[in-house]
Amino acid sequence: MKPNIIFYFSDQQRWDTLNITLMPNVWEMGEEGVNFTDSYTCQPVCGPARACLQTGQYATENRCYVNAIPLPEDTVTLAHHFNEHGYDTAYIGKWHLASDRFPGIGVHCEKTAVPVSRQGGYKYWRAADVLEFTSHGYDGYVFDENLNKLEFKGYRADCINDYAIEYINNHDGEKPFFMFVSQLEPHHQNDRKHFEGPADAVEKFRDYPLPEDLTFLKGDYREEYPDYIAAINRLDDNVGRLIKALKEKGIYDNTVIVYTSDHGCHFKTRNEEYKRSCHDASIHTPLVFGGGAVKKSEVKDCLVSLIDIPPTLLSLAGIPVPESYSGNILPVNGLKAPERDCVFVQISESHIGRCVRTKDRKYSAKAKGSGWHKFSAVHYYDDFLYDLKNDPFEKNNLVNNEEYGKILQEMRELLSREMVKAGEKKPVFRKPMKVSKY
C-alpha cells in the first residue's frame, strides 16, 4: 500500500533551532527516522523556494526567481503528479505563488481567494496566497477550494494546523493522500515589523541562548529572538497534535512526515532584512523524514538541497521522477542516488547572487548592478569565501587572501558548473574593488 505523505513546512526557520528542548516532537521524528543535518535551501526567499518545491526545478528554470512571479497556470506541480498516480492532494496555509508582481497588472489575490487555475492542482484547499496579508500572529482567514472565505480565531499556527487535522479526520482512506502544510511561523509579521510568538510562551524564552553567528554583528536579534523561538516551539506542539491525530485515525504507521523550512534567518546581521543572503544563517535549514512509514533511525550529514526534496517525495510514493527535475533522490527507505559535492544557491531579488557550499568551504559571487530584472547576468564579482572548517560562523571573508587563491579558483569553477547545469549562462568572474570584512 502506498504511504500517505505529509510535507510540513515552516517559514524562515534556522537549522539550529531543531533540538530536543525546543522541538521535542520533531526531534523524536528524526530519532526514529532520518535527520539530515546538512540541509540547505536553493533560494533563501519565500516565493522562489516554494516554486522550486512545486516544480522540482531551480528558479532560473521555472522562472519564479523573485517573490510575486506566479507559477504559470500550465505548470505541472507535485500535486499533478500525485493526482495522476492515485493520491488525494491537499494544500493548507501559505501559497505565495499566485499573485503578479506589478500593481494593476495581471492577477492579484494577496487578500482574496486564489483562482482555482492558480491553486497548483491541489484538490483540497485551505490557504491564502499571502498569509501574512490575511492574518497576524492571532486571527485571520484563508479560503477553500470553492473560494469561500474561512475565518479563524486564535494563534495562527494552531489554526492552520487545525485545518490539517480536520483533513486527516475526514479523509475516507480510499486513496493515500499527499498533504502540504505551509505554516507562516516563525516568519516576522511584515506590517508590524515584528516576530509574533504565542503570547503565553514568549517570556519563557526571554533568555534563550543566542546563536554565536549573530552576536558579533549588529541586528535585531536581542529584541526579536524570544518571539521567534516561542513560535518555533509552538510549531512543534502542532506537529505533536498532528501525529496524535494520525495515530488515533490508525494511519500513522503508513504515513511519511517531512519537516523542513524554506530558508533560515540572520536577523538583519548580513543585510537590512532577514534572508536573501548566502550565509548559513539564511540558507541552512532543518530537515527530518519521519512518521511510521520511515523505518530507519539515522543521522545523515550528507549535503542536501531543497531541490532534492521533490524527487524524493515522488520516489517514496512510487511515482516516476520527471527528467526535468534538478535534484537528487535522498537516502530514505532504501532510496539511492549519488551524494552531492556541493549545494547551489541562487538569489535574484535584492541582488543577483550565486553561491556554492561544500562541506568545508563556501564561495559567493554577485553580479554588477544587481537587481531582480537582471536575473540572467554574465559578469560576477567575488563576494565572499569562507573556510568553514576553521570558521563555522563566517567571521572572516577570505576572498582577497592570497593564500586562498587556488581555492578561490576551484570554487569559481564549481559555481560555474552549477550555474550552467541550472540553465544559466557561463559566468565570467572578476575581483571586486571592495569586499566585506565578514
Coordinates of C-alpha atoms in Angstrom, one line a residue:
M1 CA 0.0 0.0 0.0
K2 CA 1.3 3.4 -0.9
P3 CA 2.2 5.7 2.0
N4 CA 0.4 8.9 2.9
I5 CA 2.9 11.8 2.7
I6 CA 2.7 15.0 4.8
F7 CA 5.1 17.8 4.0
Y8 CA 5.2 20.1 7.0
F9 CA 6.8 23.5 6.0
S10 CA 7.8 26.2 8.4
D11 CA 8.9 29.7 7.2
Q12 CA 12.3 31.3 7.9
Q13 CA 13.4 28.7 10.4
R14 CA 17.1 28.3 11.2
W15 CA 18.6 24.8 11.3
D16 CA 20.0 25.2 14.8
T17 CA 16.5 25.6 16.3
L18 CA 15.9 21.9 15.8
N19 CA 16.9 20.4 19.2
I20 CA 15.3 18.2 21.8
T21 CA 14.5 21.1 24.1
L22 CA 12.8 23.4 21.6
M23 CA 11.3 20.8 19.3
P24 CA 10.9 17.5 21.1
N25 CA 8.3 16.1 18.7
V26 CA 10.2 16.8 15.5
W27 CA 13.4 15.7 17.2
E28 CA 11.8 12.4 18.1
M29 CA 10.7 12.0 14.5
G30 CA 14.3 12.4 13.5
E31 CA 15.5 10.0 16.1
E32 CA 13.1 7.4 14.7
G33 CA 13.5 8.3 11.0
V34 CA 16.2 10.3 9.2
N35 CA 17.6 13.6 10.4
F36 CA 19.6 15.4 7.7
T37 CA 21.9 17.8 9.4
D38 CA 23.4 19.5 6.3
S39 CA 20.3 20.7 4.5
Y40 CA 20.3 24.0 2.6
T41 CA 17.7 25.9 0.6
C42 CA 18.4 26.7 -3.0
Q43 CA 16.6 30.1 -2.8
P44 CA 16.5 32.0 0.5
V45 CA 13.3 33.8 -0.2
C46 CA 9.7 32.6 0.2
G47 CA 8.1 32.5 -3.3
P48 CA 11.0 31.2 -5.3
A49 CA 11.7 28.5 -2.7
R50 CA 8.1 27.3 -2.9
A51 CA 8.3 27.4 -6.7
C52 CA 11.3 25.1 -6.6
L53 CA 9.5 22.7 -4.4
Q54 CA 6.4 22.6 -6.6
T55 CA 8.3 22.2 -9.9
G56 CA 11.5 20.3 -8.9
Q57 CA 13.5 23.0 -10.8
Y58 CA 15.8 25.8 -9.9
A59 CA 14.3 29.3 -10.1
T60 CA 16.2 30.1 -13.3
E61 CA 14.5 27.1 -14.8
N62 CA 10.9 27.6 -13.6
R63 CA 11.3 31.5 -13.9
C64 CA 9.8 32.2 -10.5
Y65 CA 13.0 33.8 -9.4
V66 CA 11.6 36.6 -7.2
N67 CA 8.5 37.0 -5.0
A68 CA 5.3 37.7 -6.8
I69 CA 6.0 35.9 -10.0
P70 CA 3.2 33.3 -10.1
L71 CA 3.6 29.8 -11.3
P72 CA 2.3 29.6 -14.9
E73 CA -1.1 28.1 -14.9
D74 CA 0.0 25.2 -17.1
T75 CA 2.9 24.2 -14.7
V76 CA 3.0 20.6 -13.7
T77 CA 3.4 20.6 -9.9
L78 CA 3.8 18.0 -7.3
A79 CA 0.1 17.8 -6.9
H80 CA -0.4 16.9 -10.5
H81 CA 2.0 14.0 -10.2
F82 CA 0.3 12.7 -7.1
N83 CA -3.2 13.2 -8.5
E84 CA -2.2 11.2 -11.6
H85 CA -0.9 8.3 -9.6
G86 CA -3.9 7.7 -7.4
Y87 CA -3.4 10.1 -4.5
D88 CA -5.7 12.7 -2.9
T89 CA -4.0 16.0 -2.6
A90 CA -4.4 18.9 -0.1
Y91 CA -2.7 22.2 0.4
I92 CA -3.0 24.2 3.7
G93 CA -1.6 27.5 4.7
K94 CA 0.7 29.9 2.8
W95 CA 0.9 29.5 -1.0
H96 CA 2.7 32.6 -2.3
L97 CA 2.7 31.5 -6.0
A98 CA -0.5 33.2 -7.4
S99 CA -0.3 37.0 -7.4
D100 CA 1.5 39.0 -10.1
R101 CA 4.3 41.4 -9.2
F102 CA 3.2 44.7 -10.6
P103 CA 0.1 46.6 -9.2
G104 CA -2.8 46.8 -11.6
I105 CA -1.3 44.2 -14.0
G106 CA -2.4 40.5 -14.0
V107 CA -4.0 38.6 -11.2
H108 CA -3.9 40.0 -7.6
C109 CA -5.2 37.7 -4.8
E110 CA -2.9 38.8 -1.9
K111 CA -6.0 39.3 0.2
T112 CA -8.7 37.4 -1.8
A113 CA -9.2 33.8 -3.0
V114 CA -6.6 32.2 -5.2
P115 CA -8.3 31.3 -8.5
V116 CA -8.7 27.5 -9.0
S117 CA -6.4 27.7 -12.0
R118 CA -3.6 29.1 -9.8
Q119 CA -4.0 26.5 -7.0
G120 CA -1.4 24.2 -8.4
G121 CA -3.7 21.3 -8.9
Y122 CA -4.4 20.6 -5.3
K123 CA -7.9 19.2 -4.7
Y124 CA -8.4 20.2 -1.1
W125 CA -7.5 23.8 -0.3
R126 CA -7.4 25.8 2.9
A127 CA -5.0 28.5 2.0
A128 CA -4.2 32.1 1.2
D129 CA -1.7 33.3 -1.3
V130 CA 0.0 35.8 1.1
L131 CA -1.0 34.5 4.5
E132 CA 0.8 37.4 6.2
F133 CA -1.7 39.8 4.4
T134 CA -4.8 37.8 5.6
S135 CA -3.7 37.3 9.2
H136 CA -1.5 38.2 12.0
G137 CA 0.0 36.1 14.8
Y138 CA -3.6 35.8 16.1
D139 CA -6.7 35.6 13.9
G140 CA -7.2 35.8 10.2
Y141 CA -8.7 34.0 7.2
V142 CA -7.9 31.6 4.4
F143 CA -10.1 30.2 1.5
D144 CA -11.3 26.8 0.5
E145 CA -11.2 25.2 -3.0
N146 CA -14.6 26.8 -3.7
L147 CA -13.2 30.3 -3.0
N148 CA -15.2 30.6 0.2
K149 CA -13.6 32.7 2.9
L150 CA -12.9 30.8 6.2
E151 CA -12.1 33.0 9.2
F152 CA -10.2 31.6 12.2
K153 CA -9.7 32.8 15.7
G154 CA -6.6 32.0 17.8
Y155 CA -2.9 31.7 17.3
R156 CA -2.3 31.3 13.6
A157 CA -0.1 28.3 13.7
D158 CA -2.6 26.4 15.8
C159 CA -5.4 27.3 13.4
I160 CA -3.5 26.3 10.3
N161 CA -2.7 23.0 11.9
D162 CA -6.4 22.5 12.8
Y163 CA -7.2 22.5 9.1
A164 CA -4.6 19.8 8.6
I165 CA -6.1 17.7 11.4
E166 CA -9.6 18.3 10.0
Y167 CA -8.4 16.9 6.7
I168 CA -6.9 13.8 8.4
N169 CA -10.1 13.2 10.4
N170 CA -12.4 13.5 7.4
H171 CA -10.2 11.5 4.9
D172 CA -12.1 8.4 3.8
G173 CA -9.0 6.3 3.3
E174 CA -9.9 5.0 -0.2
K175 CA -6.8 6.6 -1.6
P176 CA -3.5 7.6 0.1
F177 CA -3.0 11.3 0.4
F178 CA -0.3 13.9 -0.1
M179 CA -0.8 16.9 2.2
F180 CA 1.3 20.1 2.1
V181 CA 1.1 22.1 5.3
S182 CA 2.7 25.5 4.8
Q183 CA 2.9 27.5 8.1
L184 CA 3.9 31.1 8.2
E185 CA 5.6 30.9 11.6
P186 CA 8.2 31.8 12.6
H187 CA 8.4 34.4 9.8
H188 CA 8.0 38.0 11.0
Q189 CA 4.8 39.8 10.6
N190 CA 5.5 42.2 7.7
D191 CA 3.2 45.1 8.5
R192 CA 4.2 45.1 12.2
K193 CA 7.9 44.5 11.6
H194 CA 7.9 42.0 14.4
F195 CA 8.0 38.3 15.1
E196 CA 4.8 37.2 16.8
G197 CA 5.2 34.2 19.1
P198 CA 2.3 32.9 21.2
A199 CA 1.6 35.4 23.9
D200 CA 1.6 32.8 26.7
A201 CA 5.1 31.5 25.8
V202 CA 7.3 34.4 24.9
E203 CA 8.6 35.2 28.4
K204 CA 9.7 31.6 28.8
F205 CA 12.2 32.1 26.1
R206 CA 13.3 35.6 27.0
D207 CA 16.8 34.4 28.0
Y208 CA 17.1 31.7 25.4
P209 CA 20.8 31.5 24.2
L210 CA 21.6 33.4 21.1
P211 CA 23.5 31.7 18.2
E212 CA 27.1 32.6 18.0
D213 CA 26.9 33.6 14.3
L214 CA 24.7 36.5 15.3
T215 CA 26.3 38.0 18.3
F216 CA 29.4 39.6 16.7
L217 CA 27.3 41.6 14.3
K218 CA 24.6 44.3 14.6
G219 CA 21.0 43.2 14.2
D220 CA 17.6 43.0 15.9
Y221 CA 18.1 39.5 17.4
R222 CA 18.1 40.6 21.0
E223 CA 14.6 42.1 20.7
E224 CA 13.1 39.5 18.3
Y225 CA 14.7 36.2 19.2
P226 CA 12.3 35.3 22.1
D227 CA 9.2 35.6 19.9
Y228 CA 11.0 33.8 17.1
I229 CA 11.9 30.8 19.4
A230 CA 8.4 30.8 21.0
A231 CA 6.8 30.5 17.6
I232 CA 9.0 27.5 16.7
N233 CA 8.2 25.8 19.9
R234 CA 4.5 26.2 19.1
L235 CA 5.1 24.7 15.7
D236 CA 6.5 21.6 17.4
D237 CA 3.4 21.4 19.6
N238 CA 1.3 21.4 16.5
V239 CA 3.4 18.6 14.9
G240 CA 2.7 16.6 18.0
R241 CA -1.0 17.2 17.7
L242 CA -0.9 16.1 14.1
I243 CA 1.0 12.9 15.0
K244 CA -1.7 12.2 17.6
A245 CA -4.5 12.6 15.1
L246 CA -2.7 10.2 12.7
K247 CA -2.4 7.6 15.4
E248 CA -6.0 8.0 16.5
K249 CA -7.0 7.5 12.9
G250 CA -4.9 4.4 12.7
I251 CA -2.8 5.6 9.8
Y252 CA 0.4 6.8 11.4
D253 CA 2.3 3.6 10.5
N254 CA 1.6 4.2 6.8
T255 CA 2.5 7.9 6.8
V256 CA 5.7 9.7 5.9
I257 CA 6.1 13.1 7.6
V258 CA 8.7 15.5 6.2
Y259 CA 9.6 18.6 8.2
T260 CA 11.7 21.5 6.8
S261 CA 11.7 25.2 6.1
D262 CA 12.1 27.4 3.0
H263 CA 15.2 29.3 4.4
G264 CA 16.7 30.5 7.7
C265 CA 17.0 33.9 9.4
H266 CA 20.0 36.1 10.1
F267 CA 18.1 38.9 11.9
K268 CA 19.5 41.8 9.9
T269 CA 23.1 40.9 10.6
R270 CA 24.1 40.3 7.0
N271 CA 21.9 42.8 5.2
E272 CA 18.9 45.1 6.1
E273 CA 16.4 42.3 6.4
Y274 CA 16.2 38.6 7.4
K275 CA 17.1 36.5 4.4
R276 CA 18.3 36.9 0.8
S277 CA 21.9 36.1 1.9
C278 CA 24.0 33.1 1.2
H279 CA 25.3 32.9 4.8
D280 CA 24.5 29.8 6.7
A281 CA 22.1 31.7 9.0
S282 CA 20.0 32.3 5.9
I283 CA 20.4 29.1 3.9
H284 CA 20.9 26.2 6.5
T285 CA 17.5 24.6 7.4
P286 CA 16.2 21.7 9.4
L287 CA 15.2 18.6 7.5
V288 CA 13.6 15.4 9.0
F289 CA 11.9 12.5 7.4
G290 CA 9.8 10.7 10.0
G291 CA 6.5 9.1 10.6
G292 CA 5.6 5.4 10.9
A293 CA 6.4 4.7 7.3
V294 CA 10.1 5.8 7.7
K295 CA 11.7 2.8 9.4
K296 CA 15.4 3.6 9.7
S297 CA 16.8 5.6 12.6
E298 CA 19.8 7.6 11.3
V299 CA 21.5 11.0 11.3
K300 CA 22.8 11.8 7.9
D301 CA 25.4 14.5 7.3
C302 CA 25.5 14.4 3.5
L303 CA 24.9 17.7 1.7
V304 CA 21.2 18.1 0.9
S305 CA 19.5 20.8 -1.1
L306 CA 15.8 21.8 -1.0
I307 CA 15.8 20.9 -4.7
D308 CA 16.4 17.3 -3.7
I309 CA 13.1 17.0 -1.8
P310 CA 10.6 16.9 -4.8
P311 CA 12.2 13.8 -6.4
T312 CA 12.4 12.1 -3.1
L313 CA 8.7 12.7 -2.3
L314 CA 7.7 11.2 -5.7
S315 CA 10.1 8.3 -5.2
L316 CA 8.7 7.4 -1.8
A317 CA 5.2 7.2 -3.4
G318 CA 6.5 5.1 -6.3
I319 CA 5.9 7.9 -8.8
P320 CA 8.4 8.3 -11.7
V321 CA 10.6 11.3 -11.4
P322 CA 10.4 13.7 -14.4
E323 CA 13.6 14.2 -16.4
S324 CA 13.2 18.0 -15.9
Y325 CA 13.8 17.7 -12.1
S326 CA 17.1 19.1 -11.0
G327 CA 17.6 17.4 -7.6
N328 CA 19.0 14.1 -6.3
I329 CA 16.9 11.4 -4.6
L330 CA 17.7 11.3 -0.8
P331 CA 18.7 8.2 1.1
V332 CA 15.3 7.4 2.7
N333 CA 13.8 3.9 3.0
G334 CA 16.4 2.4 0.7
L335 CA 16.3 5.1 -2.0
K336 CA 19.7 5.6 -3.5
A337 CA 21.4 8.4 -5.5
P338 CA 24.9 9.9 -5.8
E339 CA 25.9 12.2 -3.0
R340 CA 26.4 15.9 -3.7
D341 CA 29.9 17.5 -3.7
C342 CA 28.2 20.9 -3.1
V343 CA 24.8 22.7 -2.8
F344 CA 24.0 25.6 -5.1
V345 CA 22.1 28.7 -4.1
Q346 CA 20.5 31.4 -6.2
I347 CA 19.3 34.9 -5.2
S348 CA 17.6 37.0 -7.8
E349 CA 15.7 39.7 -5.9
S350 CA 17.6 42.0 -3.6
H351 CA 20.6 41.3 -5.7
I352 CA 21.8 38.8 -8.2
G353 CA 23.8 36.4 -6.1
R354 CA 25.1 32.9 -6.6
C355 CA 26.7 30.6 -4.1
V356 CA 28.2 27.1 -3.7
R357 CA 28.7 25.4 -0.4
T358 CA 30.8 22.3 0.1
K359 CA 31.3 20.5 3.4
D360 CA 34.3 22.7 4.3
R361 CA 34.1 25.9 2.1
K362 CA 31.7 28.4 0.7
Y363 CA 32.0 30.8 -2.2
S364 CA 29.6 33.5 -3.2
A365 CA 29.5 36.0 -6.1
K366 CA 27.4 39.0 -7.1
A367 CA 26.5 40.4 -10.5
K368 CA 27.4 44.0 -11.1
G369 CA 24.4 46.4 -10.9
S370 CA 22.4 43.7 -9.3
G371 CA 18.6 43.8 -9.5
W372 CA 15.8 41.3 -9.9
H373 CA 15.3 42.3 -13.5
K374 CA 18.9 41.2 -14.3
F375 CA 18.4 37.6 -13.3
S376 CA 20.4 36.3 -16.3
A377 CA 23.7 38.1 -15.6
V378 CA 27.1 37.1 -17.0
H379 CA 29.7 39.2 -15.2
Y380 CA 30.1 38.3 -11.5
Y381 CA 32.3 39.7 -8.8
D382 CA 33.7 37.8 -5.8
D383 CA 31.5 38.4 -2.8
F384 CA 32.9 36.1 0.0
L385 CA 34.9 33.0 0.5
Y386 CA 34.8 31.1 3.9
D387 CA 36.9 28.3 5.3
L388 CA 34.0 26.7 7.2
K389 CA 36.1 24.1 8.9
N390 CA 38.1 26.7 10.7
D391 CA 35.4 29.5 10.6
P392 CA 32.0 27.9 11.0
F393 CA 30.3 31.2 12.0
E394 CA 31.6 33.0 8.9
K395 CA 33.6 35.8 10.6
N396 CA 36.5 36.0 8.2
N397 CA 36.0 36.7 4.5
L398 CA 39.0 35.2 2.6
V399 CA 38.1 36.3 -0.9
N400 CA 41.2 38.6 -1.1
N401 CA 43.5 36.4 0.9
E402 CA 46.3 35.4 -1.5
E403 CA 46.9 32.1 0.4
Y404 CA 43.4 31.0 -0.7
G405 CA 43.9 32.0 -4.4
K406 CA 43.9 28.4 -5.7
I407 CA 40.9 27.5 -3.6
L408 CA 39.1 30.6 -4.8
Q409 CA 39.6 29.5 -8.4
E410 CA 38.4 26.0 -7.6
M411 CA 35.3 27.4 -6.0
R412 CA 34.7 29.7 -9.0
E413 CA 34.9 26.7 -11.3
L414 CA 32.4 24.7 -9.1
L415 CA 30.0 27.6 -9.1
S416 CA 30.3 28.0 -12.9
R417 CA 29.4 24.3 -13.3
E418 CA 26.3 24.5 -11.1
M419 CA 25.1 27.7 -12.8
V420 CA 25.3 26.1 -16.3
K421 CA 23.6 23.0 -15.1
A422 CA 20.7 25.2 -13.8
G423 CA 20.3 26.8 -17.3
E424 CA 22.3 29.9 -16.7
K425 CA 25.0 31.5 -18.9
K426 CA 28.6 30.6 -18.1
P427 CA 29.8 33.3 -15.8
V428 CA 32.8 35.5 -16.0
F429 CA 34.3 36.2 -12.6
R430 CA 36.2 39.3 -11.5
K431 CA 37.8 40.7 -8.5
P432 CA 35.8 43.5 -6.7
M433 CA 37.1 46.9 -5.7
K434 CA 35.9 46.3 -2.2
V435 CA 34.7 43.4 -0.2
S436 CA 33.1 42.9 3.2
K437 CA 35.3 42.0 6.1
Y438 CA 32.8 39.4 7.1

